[in-house]
XYZ file of N, CA, C and O in Angstrom:
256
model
N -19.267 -2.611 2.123
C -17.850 -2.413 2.418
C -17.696 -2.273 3.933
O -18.254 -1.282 4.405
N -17.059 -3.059 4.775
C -16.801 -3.337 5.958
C -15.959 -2.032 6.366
O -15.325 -1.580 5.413
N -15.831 -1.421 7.407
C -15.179 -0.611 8.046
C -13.223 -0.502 7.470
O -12.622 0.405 6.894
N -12.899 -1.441 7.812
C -11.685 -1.738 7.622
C -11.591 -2.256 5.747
O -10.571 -2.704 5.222
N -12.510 -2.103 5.258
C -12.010 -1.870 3.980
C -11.904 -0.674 3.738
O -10.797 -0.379 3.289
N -12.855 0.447 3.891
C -12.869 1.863 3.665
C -11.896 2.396 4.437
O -11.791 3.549 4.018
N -10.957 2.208 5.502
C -9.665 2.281 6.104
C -8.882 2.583 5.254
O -8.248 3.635 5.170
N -8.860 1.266 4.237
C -7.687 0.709 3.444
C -7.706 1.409 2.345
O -6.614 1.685 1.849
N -9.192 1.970 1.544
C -9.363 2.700 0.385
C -8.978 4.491 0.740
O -8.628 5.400 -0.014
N -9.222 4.451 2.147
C -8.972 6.400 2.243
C -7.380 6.192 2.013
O -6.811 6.818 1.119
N -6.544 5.106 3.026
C -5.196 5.668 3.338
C -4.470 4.877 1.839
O -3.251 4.712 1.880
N -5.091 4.490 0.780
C -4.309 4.305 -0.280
C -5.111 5.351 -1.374
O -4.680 5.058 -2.489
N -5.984 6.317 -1.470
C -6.086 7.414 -1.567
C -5.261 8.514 -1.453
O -4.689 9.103 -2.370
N -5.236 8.761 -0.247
C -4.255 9.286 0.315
C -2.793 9.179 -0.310
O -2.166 10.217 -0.519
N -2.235 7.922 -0.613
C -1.265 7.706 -0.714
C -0.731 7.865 -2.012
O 0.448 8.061 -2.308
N -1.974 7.735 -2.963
C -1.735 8.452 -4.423
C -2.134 9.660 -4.643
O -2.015 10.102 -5.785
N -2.766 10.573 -3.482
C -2.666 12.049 -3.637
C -1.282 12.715 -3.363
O -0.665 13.571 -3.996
N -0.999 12.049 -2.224
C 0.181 12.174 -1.698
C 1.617 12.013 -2.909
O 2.596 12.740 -2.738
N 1.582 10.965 -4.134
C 2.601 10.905 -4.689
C 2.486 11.411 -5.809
O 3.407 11.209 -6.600
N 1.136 12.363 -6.311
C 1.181 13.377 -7.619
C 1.613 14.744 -6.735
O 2.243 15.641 -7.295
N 1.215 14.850 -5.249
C 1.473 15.877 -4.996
C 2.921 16.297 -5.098
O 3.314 17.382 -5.525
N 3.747 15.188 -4.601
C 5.165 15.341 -4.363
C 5.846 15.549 -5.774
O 6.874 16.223 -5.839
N 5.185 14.876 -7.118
C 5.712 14.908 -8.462
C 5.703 16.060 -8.773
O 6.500 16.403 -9.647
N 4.776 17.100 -8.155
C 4.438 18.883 -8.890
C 5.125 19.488 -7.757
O 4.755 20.644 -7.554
N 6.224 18.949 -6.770
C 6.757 19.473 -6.163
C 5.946 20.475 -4.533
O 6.365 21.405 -3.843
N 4.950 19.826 -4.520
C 3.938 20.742 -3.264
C 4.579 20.030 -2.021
O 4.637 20.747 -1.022
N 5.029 18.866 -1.901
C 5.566 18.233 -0.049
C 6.697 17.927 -0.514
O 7.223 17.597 -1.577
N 7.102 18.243 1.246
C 9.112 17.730 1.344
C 9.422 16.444 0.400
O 8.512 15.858 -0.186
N 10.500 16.136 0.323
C 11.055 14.832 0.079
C 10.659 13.603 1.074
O 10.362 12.488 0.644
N 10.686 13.896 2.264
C 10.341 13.184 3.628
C 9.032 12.474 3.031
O 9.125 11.272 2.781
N 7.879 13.101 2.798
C 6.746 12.958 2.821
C 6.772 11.816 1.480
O 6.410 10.652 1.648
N 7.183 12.263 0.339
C 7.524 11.477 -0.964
C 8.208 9.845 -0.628
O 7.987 8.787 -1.216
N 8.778 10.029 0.120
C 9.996 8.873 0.853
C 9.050 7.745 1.409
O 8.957 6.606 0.951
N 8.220 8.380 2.710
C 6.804 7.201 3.431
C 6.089 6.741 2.155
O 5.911 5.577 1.793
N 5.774 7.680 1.645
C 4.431 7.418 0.434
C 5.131 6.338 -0.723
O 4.308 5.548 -1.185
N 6.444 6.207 -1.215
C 6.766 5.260 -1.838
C 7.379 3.926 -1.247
O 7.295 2.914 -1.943
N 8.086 3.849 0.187
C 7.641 2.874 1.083
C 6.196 2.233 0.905
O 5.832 1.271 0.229
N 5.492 3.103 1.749
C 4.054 2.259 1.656
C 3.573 1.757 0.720
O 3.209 0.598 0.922
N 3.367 2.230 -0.482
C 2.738 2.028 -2.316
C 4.058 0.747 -2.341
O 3.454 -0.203 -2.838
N 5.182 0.372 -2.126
C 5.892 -0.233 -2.299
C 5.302 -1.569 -1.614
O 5.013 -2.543 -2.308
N 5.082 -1.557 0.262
C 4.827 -2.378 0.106
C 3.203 -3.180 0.203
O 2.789 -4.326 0.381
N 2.691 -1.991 0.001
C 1.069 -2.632 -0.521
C 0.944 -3.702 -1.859
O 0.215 -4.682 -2.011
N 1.806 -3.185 -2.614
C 1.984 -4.008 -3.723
C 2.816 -5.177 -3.465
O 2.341 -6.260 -3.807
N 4.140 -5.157 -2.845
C 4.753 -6.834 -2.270
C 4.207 -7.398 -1.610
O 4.662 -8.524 -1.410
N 2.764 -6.969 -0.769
C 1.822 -7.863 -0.286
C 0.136 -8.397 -1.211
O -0.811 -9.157 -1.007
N 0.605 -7.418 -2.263
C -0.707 -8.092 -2.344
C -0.838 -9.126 -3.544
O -0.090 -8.945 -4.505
N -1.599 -10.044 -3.567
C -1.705 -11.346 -3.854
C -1.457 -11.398 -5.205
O -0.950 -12.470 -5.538
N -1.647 -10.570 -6.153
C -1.006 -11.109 -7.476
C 0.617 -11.282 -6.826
O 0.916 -12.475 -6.764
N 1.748 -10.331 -6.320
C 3.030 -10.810 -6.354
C 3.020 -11.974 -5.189
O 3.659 -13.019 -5.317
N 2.482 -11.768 -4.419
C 2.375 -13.110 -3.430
C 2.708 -14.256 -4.375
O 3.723 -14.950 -4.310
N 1.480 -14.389 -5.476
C 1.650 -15.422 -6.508
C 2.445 -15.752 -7.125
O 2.861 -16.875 -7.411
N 2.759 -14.701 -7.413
C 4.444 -14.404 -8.302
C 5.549 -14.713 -7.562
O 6.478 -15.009 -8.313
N 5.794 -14.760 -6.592
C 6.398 -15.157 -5.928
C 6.305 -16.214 -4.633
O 6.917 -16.178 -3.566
N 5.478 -17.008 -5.043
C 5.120 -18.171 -4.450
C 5.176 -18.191 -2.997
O 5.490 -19.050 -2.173
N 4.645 -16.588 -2.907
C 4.671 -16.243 -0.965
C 3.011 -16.816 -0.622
O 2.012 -16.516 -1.275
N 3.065 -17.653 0.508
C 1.730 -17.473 1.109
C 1.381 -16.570 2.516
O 2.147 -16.281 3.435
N 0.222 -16.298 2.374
C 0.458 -15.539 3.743
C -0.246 -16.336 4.854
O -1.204 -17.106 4.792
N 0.648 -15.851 6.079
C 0.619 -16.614 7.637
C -0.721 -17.422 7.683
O -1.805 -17.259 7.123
N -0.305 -18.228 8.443
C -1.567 -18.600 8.960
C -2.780 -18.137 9.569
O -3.918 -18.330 9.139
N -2.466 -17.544 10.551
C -3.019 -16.298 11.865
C -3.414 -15.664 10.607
O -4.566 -16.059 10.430
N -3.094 -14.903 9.643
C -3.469 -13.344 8.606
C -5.101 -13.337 8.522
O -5.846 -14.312 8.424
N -5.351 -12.304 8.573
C -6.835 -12.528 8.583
C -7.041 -11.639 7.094
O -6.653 -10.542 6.691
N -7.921 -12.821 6.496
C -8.479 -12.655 5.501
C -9.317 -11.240 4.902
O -10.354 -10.896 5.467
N -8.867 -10.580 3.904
C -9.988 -9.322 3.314
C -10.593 -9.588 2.382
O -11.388 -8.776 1.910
């Protein structure tokens, strides 16, 4: 696992600790708000909806 994959696995970690935490009520709303942004759009980028929606990505994008 390359550097910048384990990046990608802490801060989407993170990002589902982050949204049971907010469900049992432990962080602001604020905090709940980024965390379903982001989870939002990790998923409109990643390649099953790409598919689904007949998005390709850039040229330049560098491959994971």
């Amino acid at each position: 696992m390359t550097q910048h994959d384990t990046a990608k696995a802490v801060a989407d970690g993170a990002a589902v600790l982050t949204t049971v935490g907010v469900m049992i009520t432990w962080l602001p709303p604020l905090a709940s708000l980024f965390t379903i942004i982001y989870l939002g759009l990790r998923i409109w980028e990643s390649d099953t909806v790409r598919e689904m929606t007949k998005r390709k990505k850039a040229d330049n994008a560098i491959d994971e």
